[in-house]
Tab-separated table of C-alpha atoms and ligand atoms in Angstrom:
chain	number	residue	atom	x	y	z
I	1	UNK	CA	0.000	0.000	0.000
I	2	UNK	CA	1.264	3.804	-0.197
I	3	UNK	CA	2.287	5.734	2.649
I	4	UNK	CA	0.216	8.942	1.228
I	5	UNK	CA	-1.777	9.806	-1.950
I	6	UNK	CA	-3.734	13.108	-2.276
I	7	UNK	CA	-6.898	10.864	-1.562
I	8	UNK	CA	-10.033	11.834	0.972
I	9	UNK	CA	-7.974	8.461	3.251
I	10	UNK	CA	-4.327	9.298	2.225
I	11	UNK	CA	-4.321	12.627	1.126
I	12	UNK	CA	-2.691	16.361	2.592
I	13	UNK	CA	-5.214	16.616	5.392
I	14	UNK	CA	-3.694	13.267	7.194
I	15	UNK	CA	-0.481	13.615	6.166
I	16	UNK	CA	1.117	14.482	9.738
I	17	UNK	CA	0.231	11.232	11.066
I	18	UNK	CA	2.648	9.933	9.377
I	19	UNK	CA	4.777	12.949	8.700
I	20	UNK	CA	4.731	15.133	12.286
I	21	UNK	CA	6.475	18.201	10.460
I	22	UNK	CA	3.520	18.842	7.865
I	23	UNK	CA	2.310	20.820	11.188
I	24	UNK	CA	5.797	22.547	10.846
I	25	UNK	CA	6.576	26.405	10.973
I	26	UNK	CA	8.314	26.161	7.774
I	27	UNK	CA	5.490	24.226	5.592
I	28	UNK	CA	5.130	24.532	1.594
I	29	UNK	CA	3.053	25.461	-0.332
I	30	UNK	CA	1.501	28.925	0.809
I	31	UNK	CA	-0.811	31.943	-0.289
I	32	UNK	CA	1.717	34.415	-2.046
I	33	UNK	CA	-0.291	38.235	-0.877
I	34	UNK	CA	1.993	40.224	-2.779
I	35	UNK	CA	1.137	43.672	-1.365
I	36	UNK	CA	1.925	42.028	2.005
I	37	UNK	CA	5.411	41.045	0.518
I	38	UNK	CA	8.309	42.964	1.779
I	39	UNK	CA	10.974	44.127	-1.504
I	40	UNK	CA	14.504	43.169	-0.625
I	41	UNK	CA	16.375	45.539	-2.826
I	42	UNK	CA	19.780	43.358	-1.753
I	43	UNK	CA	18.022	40.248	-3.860
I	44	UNK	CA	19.824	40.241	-7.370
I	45	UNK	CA	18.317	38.335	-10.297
I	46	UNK	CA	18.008	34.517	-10.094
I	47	UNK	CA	20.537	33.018	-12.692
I	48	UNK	CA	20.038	30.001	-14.801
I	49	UNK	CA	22.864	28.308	-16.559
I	50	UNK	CA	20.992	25.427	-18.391
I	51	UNK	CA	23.380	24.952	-21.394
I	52	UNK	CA	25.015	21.920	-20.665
I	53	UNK	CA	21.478	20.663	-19.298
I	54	UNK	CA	20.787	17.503	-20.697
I	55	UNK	CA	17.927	15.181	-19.351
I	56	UNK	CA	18.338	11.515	-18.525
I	57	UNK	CA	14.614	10.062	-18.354
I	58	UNK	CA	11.108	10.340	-17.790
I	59	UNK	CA	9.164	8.536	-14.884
I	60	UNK	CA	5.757	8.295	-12.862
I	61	UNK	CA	6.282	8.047	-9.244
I	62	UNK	CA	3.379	7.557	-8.601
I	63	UNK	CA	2.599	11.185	-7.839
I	64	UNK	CA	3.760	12.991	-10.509
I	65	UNK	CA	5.622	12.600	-13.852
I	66	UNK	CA	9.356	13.296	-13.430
I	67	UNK	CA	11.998	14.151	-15.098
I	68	UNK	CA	15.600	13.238	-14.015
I	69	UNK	CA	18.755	15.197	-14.917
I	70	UNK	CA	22.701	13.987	-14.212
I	71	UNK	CA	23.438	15.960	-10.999
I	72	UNK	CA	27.057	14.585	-10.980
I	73	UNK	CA	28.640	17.916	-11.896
I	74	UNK	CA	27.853	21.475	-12.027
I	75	UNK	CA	26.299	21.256	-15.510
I	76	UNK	CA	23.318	23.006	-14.952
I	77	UNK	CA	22.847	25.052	-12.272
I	78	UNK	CA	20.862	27.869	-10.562
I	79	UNK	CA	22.499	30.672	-8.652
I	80	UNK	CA	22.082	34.119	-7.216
I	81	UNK	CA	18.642	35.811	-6.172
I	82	UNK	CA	17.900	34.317	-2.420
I	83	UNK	CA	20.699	31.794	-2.841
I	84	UNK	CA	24.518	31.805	-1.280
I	85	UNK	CA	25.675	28.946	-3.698
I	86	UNK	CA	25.220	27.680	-6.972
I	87	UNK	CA	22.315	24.840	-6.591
I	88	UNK	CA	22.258	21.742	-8.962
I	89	UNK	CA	19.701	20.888	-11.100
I	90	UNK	CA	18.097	17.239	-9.950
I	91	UNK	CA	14.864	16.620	-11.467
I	92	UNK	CA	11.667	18.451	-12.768
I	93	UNK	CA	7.748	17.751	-12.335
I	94	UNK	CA	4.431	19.247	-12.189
I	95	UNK	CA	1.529	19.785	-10.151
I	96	UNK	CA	-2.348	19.522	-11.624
I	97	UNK	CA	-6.115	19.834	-11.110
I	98	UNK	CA	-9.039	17.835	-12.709
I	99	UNK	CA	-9.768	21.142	-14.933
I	100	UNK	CA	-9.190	24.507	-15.259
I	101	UNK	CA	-8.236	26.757	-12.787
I	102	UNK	CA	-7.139	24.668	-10.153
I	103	UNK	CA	-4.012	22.854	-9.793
I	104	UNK	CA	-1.222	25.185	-8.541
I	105	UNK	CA	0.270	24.356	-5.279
I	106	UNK	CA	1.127	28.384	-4.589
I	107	UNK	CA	-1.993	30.466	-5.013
I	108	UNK	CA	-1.526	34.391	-5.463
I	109	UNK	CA	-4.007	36.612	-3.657
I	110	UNK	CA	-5.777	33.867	-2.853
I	111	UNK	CA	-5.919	32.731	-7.352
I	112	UNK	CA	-4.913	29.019	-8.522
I	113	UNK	CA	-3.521	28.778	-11.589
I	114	UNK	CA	-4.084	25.343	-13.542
I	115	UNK	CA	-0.964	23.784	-12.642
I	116	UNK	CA	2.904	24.485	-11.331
I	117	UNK	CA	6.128	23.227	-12.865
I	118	UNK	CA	9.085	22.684	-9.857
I	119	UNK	CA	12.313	22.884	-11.194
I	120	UNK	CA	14.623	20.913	-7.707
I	121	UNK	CA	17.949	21.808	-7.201
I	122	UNK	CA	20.238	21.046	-4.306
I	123	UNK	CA	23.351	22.444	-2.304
I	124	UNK	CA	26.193	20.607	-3.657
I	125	UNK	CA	28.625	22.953	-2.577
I	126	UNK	CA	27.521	22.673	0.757
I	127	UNK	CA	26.250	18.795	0.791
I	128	UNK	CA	27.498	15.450	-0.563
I	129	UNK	CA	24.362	13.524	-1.356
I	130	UNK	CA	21.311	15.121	-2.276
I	131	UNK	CA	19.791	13.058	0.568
I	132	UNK	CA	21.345	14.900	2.916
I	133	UNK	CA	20.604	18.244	1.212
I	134	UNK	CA	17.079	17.289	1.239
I	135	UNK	CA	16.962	17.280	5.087
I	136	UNK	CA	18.916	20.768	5.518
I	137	UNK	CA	17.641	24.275	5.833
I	138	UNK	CA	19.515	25.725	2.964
I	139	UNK	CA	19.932	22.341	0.851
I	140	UNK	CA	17.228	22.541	-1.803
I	141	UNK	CA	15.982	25.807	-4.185
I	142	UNK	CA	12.567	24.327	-6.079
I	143	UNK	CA	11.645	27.405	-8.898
I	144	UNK	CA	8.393	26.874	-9.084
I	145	UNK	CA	6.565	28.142	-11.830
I	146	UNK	CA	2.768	28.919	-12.772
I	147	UNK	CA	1.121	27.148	-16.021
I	148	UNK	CA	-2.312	29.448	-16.764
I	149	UNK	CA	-4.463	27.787	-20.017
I	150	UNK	CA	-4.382	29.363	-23.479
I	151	UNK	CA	-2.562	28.412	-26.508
I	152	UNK	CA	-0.414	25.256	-27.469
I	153	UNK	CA	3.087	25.494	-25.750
I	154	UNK	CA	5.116	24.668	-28.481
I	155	UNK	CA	8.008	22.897	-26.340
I	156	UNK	CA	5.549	21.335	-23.603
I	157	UNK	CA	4.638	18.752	-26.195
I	158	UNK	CA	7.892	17.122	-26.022
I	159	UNK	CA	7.180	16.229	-22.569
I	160	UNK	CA	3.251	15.480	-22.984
I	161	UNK	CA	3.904	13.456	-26.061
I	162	UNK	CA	6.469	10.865	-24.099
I	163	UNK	CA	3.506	10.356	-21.283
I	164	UNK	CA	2.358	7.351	-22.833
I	165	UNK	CA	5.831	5.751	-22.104
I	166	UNK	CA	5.141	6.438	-18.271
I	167	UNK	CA	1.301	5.538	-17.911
I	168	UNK	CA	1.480	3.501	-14.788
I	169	UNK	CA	3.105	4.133	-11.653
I	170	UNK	CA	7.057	2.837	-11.287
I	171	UNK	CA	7.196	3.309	-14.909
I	172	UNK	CA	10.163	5.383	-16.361
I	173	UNK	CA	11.866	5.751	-19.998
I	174	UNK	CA	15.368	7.252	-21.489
I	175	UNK	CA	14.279	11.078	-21.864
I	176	UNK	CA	17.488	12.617	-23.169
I	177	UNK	CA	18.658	15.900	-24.362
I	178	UNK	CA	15.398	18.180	-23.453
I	179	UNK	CA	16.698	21.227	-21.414
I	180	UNK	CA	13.975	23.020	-19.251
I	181	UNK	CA	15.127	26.601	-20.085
I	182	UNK	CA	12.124	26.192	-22.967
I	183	UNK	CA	9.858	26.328	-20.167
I	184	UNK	CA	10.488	29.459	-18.543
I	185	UNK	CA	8.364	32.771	-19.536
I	186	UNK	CA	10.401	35.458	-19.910
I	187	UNK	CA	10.771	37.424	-17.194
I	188	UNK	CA	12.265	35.804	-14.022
I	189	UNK	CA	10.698	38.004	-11.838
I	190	UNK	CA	9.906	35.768	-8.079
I	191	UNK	CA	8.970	36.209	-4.738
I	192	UNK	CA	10.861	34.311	-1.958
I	193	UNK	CA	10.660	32.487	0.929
I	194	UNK	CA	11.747	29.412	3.052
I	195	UNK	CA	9.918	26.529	2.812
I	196	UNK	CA	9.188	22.829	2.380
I	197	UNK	CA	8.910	19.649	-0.233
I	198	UNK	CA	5.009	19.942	-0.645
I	199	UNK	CA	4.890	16.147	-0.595
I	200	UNK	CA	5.882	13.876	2.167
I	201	UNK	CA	8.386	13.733	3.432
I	202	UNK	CA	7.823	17.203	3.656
I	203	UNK	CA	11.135	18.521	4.952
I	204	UNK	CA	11.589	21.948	5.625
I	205	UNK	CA	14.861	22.556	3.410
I	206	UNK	CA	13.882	24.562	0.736
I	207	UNK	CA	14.408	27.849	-0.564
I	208	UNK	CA	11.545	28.612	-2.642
I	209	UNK	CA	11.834	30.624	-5.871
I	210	UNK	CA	7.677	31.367	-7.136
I	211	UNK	CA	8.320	33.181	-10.515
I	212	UNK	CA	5.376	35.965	-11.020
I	213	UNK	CA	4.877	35.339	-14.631
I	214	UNK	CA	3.190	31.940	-15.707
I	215	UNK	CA	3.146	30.532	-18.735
I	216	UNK	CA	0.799	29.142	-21.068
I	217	UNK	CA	-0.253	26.002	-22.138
I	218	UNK	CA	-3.696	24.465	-24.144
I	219	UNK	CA	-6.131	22.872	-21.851
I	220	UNK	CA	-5.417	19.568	-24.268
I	221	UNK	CA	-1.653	19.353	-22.814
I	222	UNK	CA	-2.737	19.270	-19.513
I	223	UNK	CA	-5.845	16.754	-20.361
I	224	UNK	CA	-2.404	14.811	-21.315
I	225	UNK	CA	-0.983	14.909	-17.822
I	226	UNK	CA	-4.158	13.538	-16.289
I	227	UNK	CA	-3.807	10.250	-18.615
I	228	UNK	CA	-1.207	9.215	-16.065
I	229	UNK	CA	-2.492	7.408	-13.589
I	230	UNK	CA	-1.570	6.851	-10.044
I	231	UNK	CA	-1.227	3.392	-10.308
I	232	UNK	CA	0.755	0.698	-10.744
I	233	UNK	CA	0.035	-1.602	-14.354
I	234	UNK	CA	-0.441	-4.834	-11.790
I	235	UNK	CA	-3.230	-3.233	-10.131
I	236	UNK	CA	-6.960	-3.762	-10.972
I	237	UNK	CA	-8.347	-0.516	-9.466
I	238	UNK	CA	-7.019	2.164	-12.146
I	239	UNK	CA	-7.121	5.809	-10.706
I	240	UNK	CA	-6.182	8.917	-12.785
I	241	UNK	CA	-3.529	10.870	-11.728
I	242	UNK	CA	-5.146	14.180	-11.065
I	243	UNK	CA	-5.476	16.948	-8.254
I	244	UNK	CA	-1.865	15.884	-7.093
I	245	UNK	CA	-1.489	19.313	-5.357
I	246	UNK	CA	-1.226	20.040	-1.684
I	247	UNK	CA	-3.008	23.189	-0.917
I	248	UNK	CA	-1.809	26.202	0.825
I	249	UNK	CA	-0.227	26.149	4.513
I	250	UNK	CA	-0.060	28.962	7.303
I	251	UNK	CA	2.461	31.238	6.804
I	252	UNK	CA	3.665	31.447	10.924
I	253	UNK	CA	5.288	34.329	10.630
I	254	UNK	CA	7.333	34.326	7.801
I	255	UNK	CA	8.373	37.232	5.081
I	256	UNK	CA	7.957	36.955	1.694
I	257	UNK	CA	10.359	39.092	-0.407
I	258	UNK	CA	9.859	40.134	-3.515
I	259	UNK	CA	12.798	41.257	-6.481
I	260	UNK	CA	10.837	42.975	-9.173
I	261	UNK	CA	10.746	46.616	-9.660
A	1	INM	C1	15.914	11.917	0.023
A	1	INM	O1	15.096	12.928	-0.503
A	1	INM	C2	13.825	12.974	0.096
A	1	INM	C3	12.826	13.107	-1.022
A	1	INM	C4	13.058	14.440	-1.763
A	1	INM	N1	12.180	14.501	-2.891
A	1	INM	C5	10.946	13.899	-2.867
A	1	INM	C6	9.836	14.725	-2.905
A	1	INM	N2	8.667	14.205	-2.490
A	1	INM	C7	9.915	16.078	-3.423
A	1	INM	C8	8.881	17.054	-3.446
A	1	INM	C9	9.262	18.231	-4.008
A	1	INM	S1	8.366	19.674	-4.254
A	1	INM	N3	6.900	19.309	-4.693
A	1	INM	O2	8.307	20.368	-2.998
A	1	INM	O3	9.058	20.381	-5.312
A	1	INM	S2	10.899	18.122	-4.489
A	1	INM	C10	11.080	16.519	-3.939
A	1	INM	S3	12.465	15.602	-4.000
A	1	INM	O4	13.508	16.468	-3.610
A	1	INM	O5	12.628	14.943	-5.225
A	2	ZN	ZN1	6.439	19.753	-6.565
């Protein structure tokens, strides 16, 4: 059986019996009020240097659909804004609803958006393992990144077109060469603040980067995403992967900064 699901039995509202901290002052996602936001005029543009990024392969989790990178060098990194280091890319995935509007694991003023792409990366100047990043304050920066409905993203379909190679979950496939910078909407504008994965294990170790601008894909690429299903191919009961979003957690006291003019 799974430890958690985003079920009415297994899902985000019965997640800290299992997982004490997702009662934590640090928790992930949250409501993003940006006239409450305070700007930090010492927070410089975030940096992406994506050249050398080449992924490795595609694979259903059983929670999302992931995509892996090779995190044994410093090939593809993200660096400055919030962060002290240069943090390695690790893996991508996404976040949906059933339809529409909802989806998004940050709101804005209280809005969803249809779904959010998280972009991991971990401290490997500070960390060895990205194991043990993943359980330190400062060892992970997620960019996370709104997807609103509209046209055809011409580069999404790369990704939504090798779906039917992950189906079912513990499925993966070789995914190589697709570099994520084709995903980002032009301006890298982002709020910031410290956080948490949004799925168990839910450790509070990330720096979160929410870029302001979303951008646009058709409502058929994300009926794509929800062709996945949660899972496995040996079991009978087949349930669509859909609504795989936590929703937003109290913000205890913590500042949101802002870098845009
Ligand atoms: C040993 O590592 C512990 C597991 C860490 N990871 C698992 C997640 N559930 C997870 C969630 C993430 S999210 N939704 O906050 O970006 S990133 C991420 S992850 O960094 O890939
Ligand atoms: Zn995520």
């Amino acid at each position: 059986g799974n430890l958690w699901g985003y079920g009415k039995e297994d899902g985000p509202s019965v997640w800290h019996k299992n997982y004490p901290v997702a009662q934590g002052d640090r928790q992930s996602p949250i409501d993003i009020v940006p006239h409450q936001a305070s700007h930090d005029p010492s927070l410089g543009p975030v940096v992406l240097n994506y050249d050398q990024c080449t992924s490795i392969k595609i694979a259903n989790n059983g929670h999302s659909v992931v995509v892996e990178f090779d995190d044994s060098d410093d090939r593809s990194v993200i660096r400055g804004g919030p962060l002290d280091n240069p943090y390695r890319l690790k893996q991508f995935h996404f976040h949906w609803g059933v339809k529409g509007c909802h989806g998004s694991e940050h709101t804005v003023a209280g809005n969803s958006y249809a779904s959010e792409l998280h972009l991991v990366h971990w401290n490997a100047v500070k960390y060895t393992t990205f194991g043990e990043a993943a359980t330190a304050p400062d060892g992970l920066a997620v960019l996370g990144i709104f997807l609103q409905t509209g046209d055809d993203h011409r580069w999404l379909n790369m990704i939504t077109d090798a779906l039917y190679t992950v189906k079912f979950k513990g499925s993966a496939a070789d995914f190589k060469g697709f570099n994520p910078k084709c995903l980002l909407p032009s301006s890298l504008h982002y709020w910031t603040y410290l956080g948490s994965l949004t799925t168990p294990p839910l450790h509070e170790s990330v720096i979160w980067i929410v870029v302001k601008d979303p951008i646009t894909v058709s409502e058929k690429q994300l009926g794509k995403l929800r062709t996945l299903l949660f899972t496995g191919e040996e079991e009978d009961q087949r349930t669509r992967m859909e609504n795989n979003f936590r929703p937003p957690q109290l913000l205890k006291g913590r500042n949101v900064l802002w870098s845009f003019r």
